[in-house]
CSV table of C-alpha atoms in Angstrom, one decimal:
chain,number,residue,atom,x,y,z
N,1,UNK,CA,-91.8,14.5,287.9
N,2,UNK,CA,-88.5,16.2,289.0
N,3,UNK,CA,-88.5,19.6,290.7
N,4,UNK,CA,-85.2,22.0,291.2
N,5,UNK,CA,-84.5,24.7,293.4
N,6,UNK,CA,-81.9,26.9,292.3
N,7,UNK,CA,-80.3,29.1,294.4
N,8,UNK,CA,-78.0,32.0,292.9
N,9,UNK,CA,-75.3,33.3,295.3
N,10,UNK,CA,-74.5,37.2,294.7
N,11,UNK,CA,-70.9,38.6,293.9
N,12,UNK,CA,-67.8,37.9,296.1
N,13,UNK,CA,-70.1,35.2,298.1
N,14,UNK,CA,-70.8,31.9,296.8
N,15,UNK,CA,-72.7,28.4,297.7
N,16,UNK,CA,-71.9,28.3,301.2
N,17,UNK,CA,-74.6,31.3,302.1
N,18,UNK,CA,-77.4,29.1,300.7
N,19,UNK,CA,-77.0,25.7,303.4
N,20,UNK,CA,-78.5,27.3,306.4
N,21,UNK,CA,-81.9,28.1,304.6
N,22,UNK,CA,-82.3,24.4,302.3
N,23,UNK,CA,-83.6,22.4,306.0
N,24,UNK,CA,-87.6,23.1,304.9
N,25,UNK,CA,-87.6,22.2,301.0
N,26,UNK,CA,-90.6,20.9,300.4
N,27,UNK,CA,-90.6,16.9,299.8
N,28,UNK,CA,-89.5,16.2,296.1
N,29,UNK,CA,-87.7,19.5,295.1
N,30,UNK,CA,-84.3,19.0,295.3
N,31,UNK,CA,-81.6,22.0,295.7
N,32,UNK,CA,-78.9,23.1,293.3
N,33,UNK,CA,-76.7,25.6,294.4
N,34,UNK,CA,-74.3,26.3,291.5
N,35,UNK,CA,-70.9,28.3,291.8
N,36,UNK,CA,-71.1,31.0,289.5
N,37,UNK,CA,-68.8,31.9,286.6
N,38,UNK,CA,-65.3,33.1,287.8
N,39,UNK,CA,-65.8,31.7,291.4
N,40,UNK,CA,-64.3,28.6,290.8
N,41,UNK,CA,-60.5,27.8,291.4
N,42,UNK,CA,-59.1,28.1,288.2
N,43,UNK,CA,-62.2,29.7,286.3
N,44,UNK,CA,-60.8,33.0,287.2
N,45,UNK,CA,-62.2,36.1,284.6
N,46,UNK,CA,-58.8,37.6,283.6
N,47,UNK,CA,-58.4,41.9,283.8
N,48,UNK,CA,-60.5,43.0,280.6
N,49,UNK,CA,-61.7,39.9,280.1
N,50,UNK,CA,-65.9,40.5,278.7
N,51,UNK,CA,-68.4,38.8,280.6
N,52,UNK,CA,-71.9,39.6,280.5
N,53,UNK,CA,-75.8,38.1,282.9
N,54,UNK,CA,-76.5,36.5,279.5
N,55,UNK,CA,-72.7,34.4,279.5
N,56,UNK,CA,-74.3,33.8,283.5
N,57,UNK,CA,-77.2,32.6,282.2
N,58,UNK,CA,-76.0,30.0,280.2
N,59,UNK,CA,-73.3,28.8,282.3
N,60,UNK,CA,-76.2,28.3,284.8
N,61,UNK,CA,-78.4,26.6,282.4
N,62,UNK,CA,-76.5,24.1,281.8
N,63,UNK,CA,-76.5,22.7,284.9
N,64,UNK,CA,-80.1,21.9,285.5
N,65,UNK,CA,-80.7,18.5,285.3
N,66,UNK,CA,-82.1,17.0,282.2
N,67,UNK,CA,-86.0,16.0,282.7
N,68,UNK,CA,-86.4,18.6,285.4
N,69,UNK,CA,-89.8,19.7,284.8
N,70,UNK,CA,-90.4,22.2,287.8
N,71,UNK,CA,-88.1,24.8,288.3
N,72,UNK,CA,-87.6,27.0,291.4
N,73,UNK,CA,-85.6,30.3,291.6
N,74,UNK,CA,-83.6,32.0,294.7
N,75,UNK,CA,-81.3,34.6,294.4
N,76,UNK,CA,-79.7,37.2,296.1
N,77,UNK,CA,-78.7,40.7,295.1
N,78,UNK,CA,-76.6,40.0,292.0
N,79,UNK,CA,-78.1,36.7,292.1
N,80,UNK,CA,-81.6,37.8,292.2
N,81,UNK,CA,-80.8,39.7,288.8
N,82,UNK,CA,-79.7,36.7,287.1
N,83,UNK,CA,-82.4,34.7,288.2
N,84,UNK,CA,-85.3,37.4,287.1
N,85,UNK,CA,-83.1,36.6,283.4
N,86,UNK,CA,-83.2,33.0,283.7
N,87,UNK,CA,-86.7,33.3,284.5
N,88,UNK,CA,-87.2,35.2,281.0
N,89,UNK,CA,-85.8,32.4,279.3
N,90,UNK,CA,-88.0,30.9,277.1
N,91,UNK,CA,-88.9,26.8,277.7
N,92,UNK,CA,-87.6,26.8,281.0
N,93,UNK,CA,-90.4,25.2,283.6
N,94,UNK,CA,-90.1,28.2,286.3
N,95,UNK,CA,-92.5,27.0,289.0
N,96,UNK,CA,-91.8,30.4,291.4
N,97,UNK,CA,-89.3,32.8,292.4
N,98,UNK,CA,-88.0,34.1,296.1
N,99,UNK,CA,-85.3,36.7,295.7
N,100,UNK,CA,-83.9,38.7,298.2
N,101,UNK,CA,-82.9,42.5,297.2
N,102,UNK,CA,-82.7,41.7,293.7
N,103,UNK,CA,-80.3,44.8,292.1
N,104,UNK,CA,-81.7,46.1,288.8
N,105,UNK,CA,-79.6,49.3,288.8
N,106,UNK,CA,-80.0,49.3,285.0
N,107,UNK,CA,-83.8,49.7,285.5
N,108,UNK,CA,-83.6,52.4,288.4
N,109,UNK,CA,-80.6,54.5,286.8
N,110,UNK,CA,-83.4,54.5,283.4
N,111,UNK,CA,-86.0,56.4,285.7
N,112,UNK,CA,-84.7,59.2,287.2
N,113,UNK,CA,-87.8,61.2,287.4
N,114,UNK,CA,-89.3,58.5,289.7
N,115,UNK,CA,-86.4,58.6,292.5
N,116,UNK,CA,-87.0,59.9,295.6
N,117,UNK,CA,-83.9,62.3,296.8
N,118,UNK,CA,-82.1,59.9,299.1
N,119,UNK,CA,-82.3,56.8,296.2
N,120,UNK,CA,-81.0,60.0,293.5
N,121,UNK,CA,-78.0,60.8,296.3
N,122,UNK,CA,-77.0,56.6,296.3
N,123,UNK,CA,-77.3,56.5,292.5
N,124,UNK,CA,-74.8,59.8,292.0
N,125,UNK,CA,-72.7,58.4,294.6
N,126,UNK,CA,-72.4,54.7,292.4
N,127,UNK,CA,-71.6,56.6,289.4
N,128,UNK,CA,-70.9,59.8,289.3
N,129,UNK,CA,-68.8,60.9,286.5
N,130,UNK,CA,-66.3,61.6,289.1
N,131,UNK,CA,-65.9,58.3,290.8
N,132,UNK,CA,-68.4,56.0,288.9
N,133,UNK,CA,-68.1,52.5,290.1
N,134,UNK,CA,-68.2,51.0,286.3
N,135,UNK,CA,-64.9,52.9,285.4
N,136,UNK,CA,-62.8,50.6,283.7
N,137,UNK,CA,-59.2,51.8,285.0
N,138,UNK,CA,-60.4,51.3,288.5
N,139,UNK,CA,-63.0,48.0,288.3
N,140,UNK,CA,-61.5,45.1,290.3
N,141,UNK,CA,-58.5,46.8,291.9
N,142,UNK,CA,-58.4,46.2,295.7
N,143,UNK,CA,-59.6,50.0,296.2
N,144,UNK,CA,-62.6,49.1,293.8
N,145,UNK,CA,-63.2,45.8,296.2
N,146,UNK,CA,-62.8,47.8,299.5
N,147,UNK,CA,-65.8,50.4,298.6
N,148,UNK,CA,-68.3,48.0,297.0
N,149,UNK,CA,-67.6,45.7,300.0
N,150,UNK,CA,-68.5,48.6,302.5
N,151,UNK,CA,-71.2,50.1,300.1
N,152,UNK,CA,-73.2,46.9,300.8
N,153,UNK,CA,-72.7,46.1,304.2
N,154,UNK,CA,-70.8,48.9,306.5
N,155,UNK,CA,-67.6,51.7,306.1
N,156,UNK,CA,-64.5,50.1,307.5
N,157,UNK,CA,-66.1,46.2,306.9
N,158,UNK,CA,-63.1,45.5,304.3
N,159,UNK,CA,-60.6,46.5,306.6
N,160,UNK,CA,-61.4,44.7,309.3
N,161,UNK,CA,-61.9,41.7,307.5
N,162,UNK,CA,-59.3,38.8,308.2
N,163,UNK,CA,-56.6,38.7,305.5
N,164,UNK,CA,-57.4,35.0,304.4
N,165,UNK,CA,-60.5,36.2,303.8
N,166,UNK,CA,-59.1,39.6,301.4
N,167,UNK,CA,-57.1,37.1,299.7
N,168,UNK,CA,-59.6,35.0,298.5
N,169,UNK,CA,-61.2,37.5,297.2
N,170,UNK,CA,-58.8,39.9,295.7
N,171,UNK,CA,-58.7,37.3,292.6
N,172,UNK,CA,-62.4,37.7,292.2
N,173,UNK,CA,-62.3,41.4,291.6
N,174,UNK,CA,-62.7,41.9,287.6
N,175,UNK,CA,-65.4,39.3,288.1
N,176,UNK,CA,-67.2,41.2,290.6
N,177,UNK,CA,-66.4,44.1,288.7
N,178,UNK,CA,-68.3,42.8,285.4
N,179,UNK,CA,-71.1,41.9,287.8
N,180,UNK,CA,-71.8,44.8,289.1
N,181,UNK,CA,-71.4,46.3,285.3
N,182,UNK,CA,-74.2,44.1,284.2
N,183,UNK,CA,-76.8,45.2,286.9
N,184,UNK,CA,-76.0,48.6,286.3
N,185,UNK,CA,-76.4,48.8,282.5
N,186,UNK,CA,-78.8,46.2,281.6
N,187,UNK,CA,-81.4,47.9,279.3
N,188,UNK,CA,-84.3,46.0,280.4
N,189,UNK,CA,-86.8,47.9,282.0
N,190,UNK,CA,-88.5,46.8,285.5
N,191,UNK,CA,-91.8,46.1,283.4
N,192,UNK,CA,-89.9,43.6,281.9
N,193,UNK,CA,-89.4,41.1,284.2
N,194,UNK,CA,-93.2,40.3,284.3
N,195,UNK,CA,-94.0,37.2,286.3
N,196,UNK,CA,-97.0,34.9,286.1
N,197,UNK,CA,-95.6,33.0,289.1
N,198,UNK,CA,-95.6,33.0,292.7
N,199,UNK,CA,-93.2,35.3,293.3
N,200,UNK,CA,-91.9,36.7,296.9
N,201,UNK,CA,-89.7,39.6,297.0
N,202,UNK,CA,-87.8,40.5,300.3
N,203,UNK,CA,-85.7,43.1,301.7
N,204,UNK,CA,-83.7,43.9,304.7
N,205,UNK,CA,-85.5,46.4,307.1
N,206,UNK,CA,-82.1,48.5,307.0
N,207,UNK,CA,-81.0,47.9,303.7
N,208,UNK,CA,-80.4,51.0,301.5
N,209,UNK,CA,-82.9,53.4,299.9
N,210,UNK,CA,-81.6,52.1,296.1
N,211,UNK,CA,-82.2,48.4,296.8
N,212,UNK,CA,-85.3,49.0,298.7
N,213,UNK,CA,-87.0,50.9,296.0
N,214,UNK,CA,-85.8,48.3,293.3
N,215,UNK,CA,-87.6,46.0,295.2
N,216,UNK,CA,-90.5,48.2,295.4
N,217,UNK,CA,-90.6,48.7,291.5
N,218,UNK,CA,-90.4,45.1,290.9
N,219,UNK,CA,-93.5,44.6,293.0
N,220,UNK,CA,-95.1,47.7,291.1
N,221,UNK,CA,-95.4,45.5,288.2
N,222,UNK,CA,-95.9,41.9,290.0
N,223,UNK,CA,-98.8,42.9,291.9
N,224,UNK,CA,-99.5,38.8,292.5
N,225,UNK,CA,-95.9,39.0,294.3
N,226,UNK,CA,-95.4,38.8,298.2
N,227,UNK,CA,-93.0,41.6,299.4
N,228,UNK,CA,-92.0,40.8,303.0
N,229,UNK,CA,-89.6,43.3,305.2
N,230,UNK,CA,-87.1,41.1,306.8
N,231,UNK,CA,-86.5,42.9,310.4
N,232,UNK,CA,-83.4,44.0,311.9
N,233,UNK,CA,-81.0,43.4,308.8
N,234,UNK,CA,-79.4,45.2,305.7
N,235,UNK,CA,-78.3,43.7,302.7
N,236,UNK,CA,-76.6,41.3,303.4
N,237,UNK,CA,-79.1,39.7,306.3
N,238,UNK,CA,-79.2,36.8,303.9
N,239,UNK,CA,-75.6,35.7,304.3
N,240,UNK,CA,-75.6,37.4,308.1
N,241,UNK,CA,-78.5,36.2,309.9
N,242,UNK,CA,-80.2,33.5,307.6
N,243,UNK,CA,-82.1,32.8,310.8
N,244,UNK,CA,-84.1,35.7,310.7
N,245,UNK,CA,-84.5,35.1,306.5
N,246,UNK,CA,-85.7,32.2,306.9
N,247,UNK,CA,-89.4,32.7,307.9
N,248,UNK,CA,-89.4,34.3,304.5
N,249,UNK,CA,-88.7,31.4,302.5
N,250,UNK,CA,-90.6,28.9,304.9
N,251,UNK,CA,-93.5,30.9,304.0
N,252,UNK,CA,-92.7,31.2,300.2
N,253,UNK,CA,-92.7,27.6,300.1
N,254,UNK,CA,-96.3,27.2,302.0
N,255,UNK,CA,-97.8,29.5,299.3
N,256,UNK,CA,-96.4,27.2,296.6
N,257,UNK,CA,-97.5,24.1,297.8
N,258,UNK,CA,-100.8,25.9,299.0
């Protein structure tokens, strides 16, 4: 019997945010963490280049070893959406899930009538006809970069980032682009990514109202699934302060093996 966990890094991250939280696996699950399409030197997604979750999907597929016959799924934000689509794929062994701030803008943008006013005023502010953050003369460019960078974790954090670090990711931005293109328009509904697995959903205690009440709807219709409220971190608490996170999945993993 072989068991995998796979952990799915979200956009302009990568691998290196998973090590801190693989010390507890439990004994006989052994971790994967994959570099995703377009991350890799040389696998660069050219300017108009297509890419959609499903080309993720398979790219990711392909790498879980042959005979693996339990399958375990982390994500985070981007990540977290591709994993909830792995997950729907049919034959694959998925033991559990533990995703942090999964973004299913697709799903909330197709529910208006459910959004509370501060998750409306995020929405209009992602993509408003005036400045939507899936226009296509825009996506990638290093203005599109600097505001989803400080969308997710605070104004200013792109400037004051270190240049090595701007120029590793400047090459990533048509590929963070598509990303964020294929959370925002995926037709799926929430009700569709219906789990019968244990399943644990967290979020950062200051995270923003949009990915908070994504998380929220996902647990709407997973009422099995454990929703825990990471404290003193945003979004980004996962790559931040794993330390804190961590709890989180130790627990996760207790359940399973319960």
């Amino acid at each position: 019997m072989s068991e995998v966990a796979l952990f799915i890094h979200s956009t302009a991250t990568g691998p290196f945010m998973w090590r801190p939280l693989l010390a507890d696996l439990p004994e006989g699950v052994t971790p994967l963490t994959p570099v995703n399409r377009g991350y890799a030197p040389g696998d660069a997604l050219s300017v108009g280049q297509a890419f959609s979750v499903q080309d993720e999907v398979a790219h990711l597929k392909a790498l879980i070893p042959p005979g693996t016959t339990g399958l375990h799924l982390g994500g985070h934000s981007y990540g977290g959406f591709v994993a909830l689509t792995l997950a729907k794929e049919a034959g694959l062994p998925v033991r559990s899930m533990w995703l942090y701030e999964p973004v299913l803008f697709g799903a909330l943008r197709a529910e208006p009538e459910r959004m509370s006013a501060d998750v409306a005023a995020h929405v209009e502010a992602l993509y408003g006809a005036a400045n939507s953050m899936l226009d296509e003369q825009t996506g990638g460019s290093e203005a599109w970069i600097e505001r989803f960078i400080d969308y997710w974790n605070q104004p200013g954090m792109w400037a004051s980032m270190p240049d090595k670090a701007k120029a590793m990711t400047r090459p990533l931005g048509w590929k963070m682009f598509r990303e964020v293109c294929s959370v925002s328009t995926e037709p799926q509904a929430f009700e569709h990514y219906q789990l019968p697995v244990p399943l644990t959903l967290a979020y950062g205690e200051h995270t923003t109202p949009a990915a908070k009440a994504m998380v929220m709807r996902l647990a709407e219709v997973n009422p099995h699934a454990n929703v825990d409220e990471v404290p003193g971190v945003g979004h980004m608490g996962v790559v931040g302060a794993p330390g804190v996170v961590l709890p989180s999945l130790k627990a996760h993993w207790a359940r399973v093996g319960a």
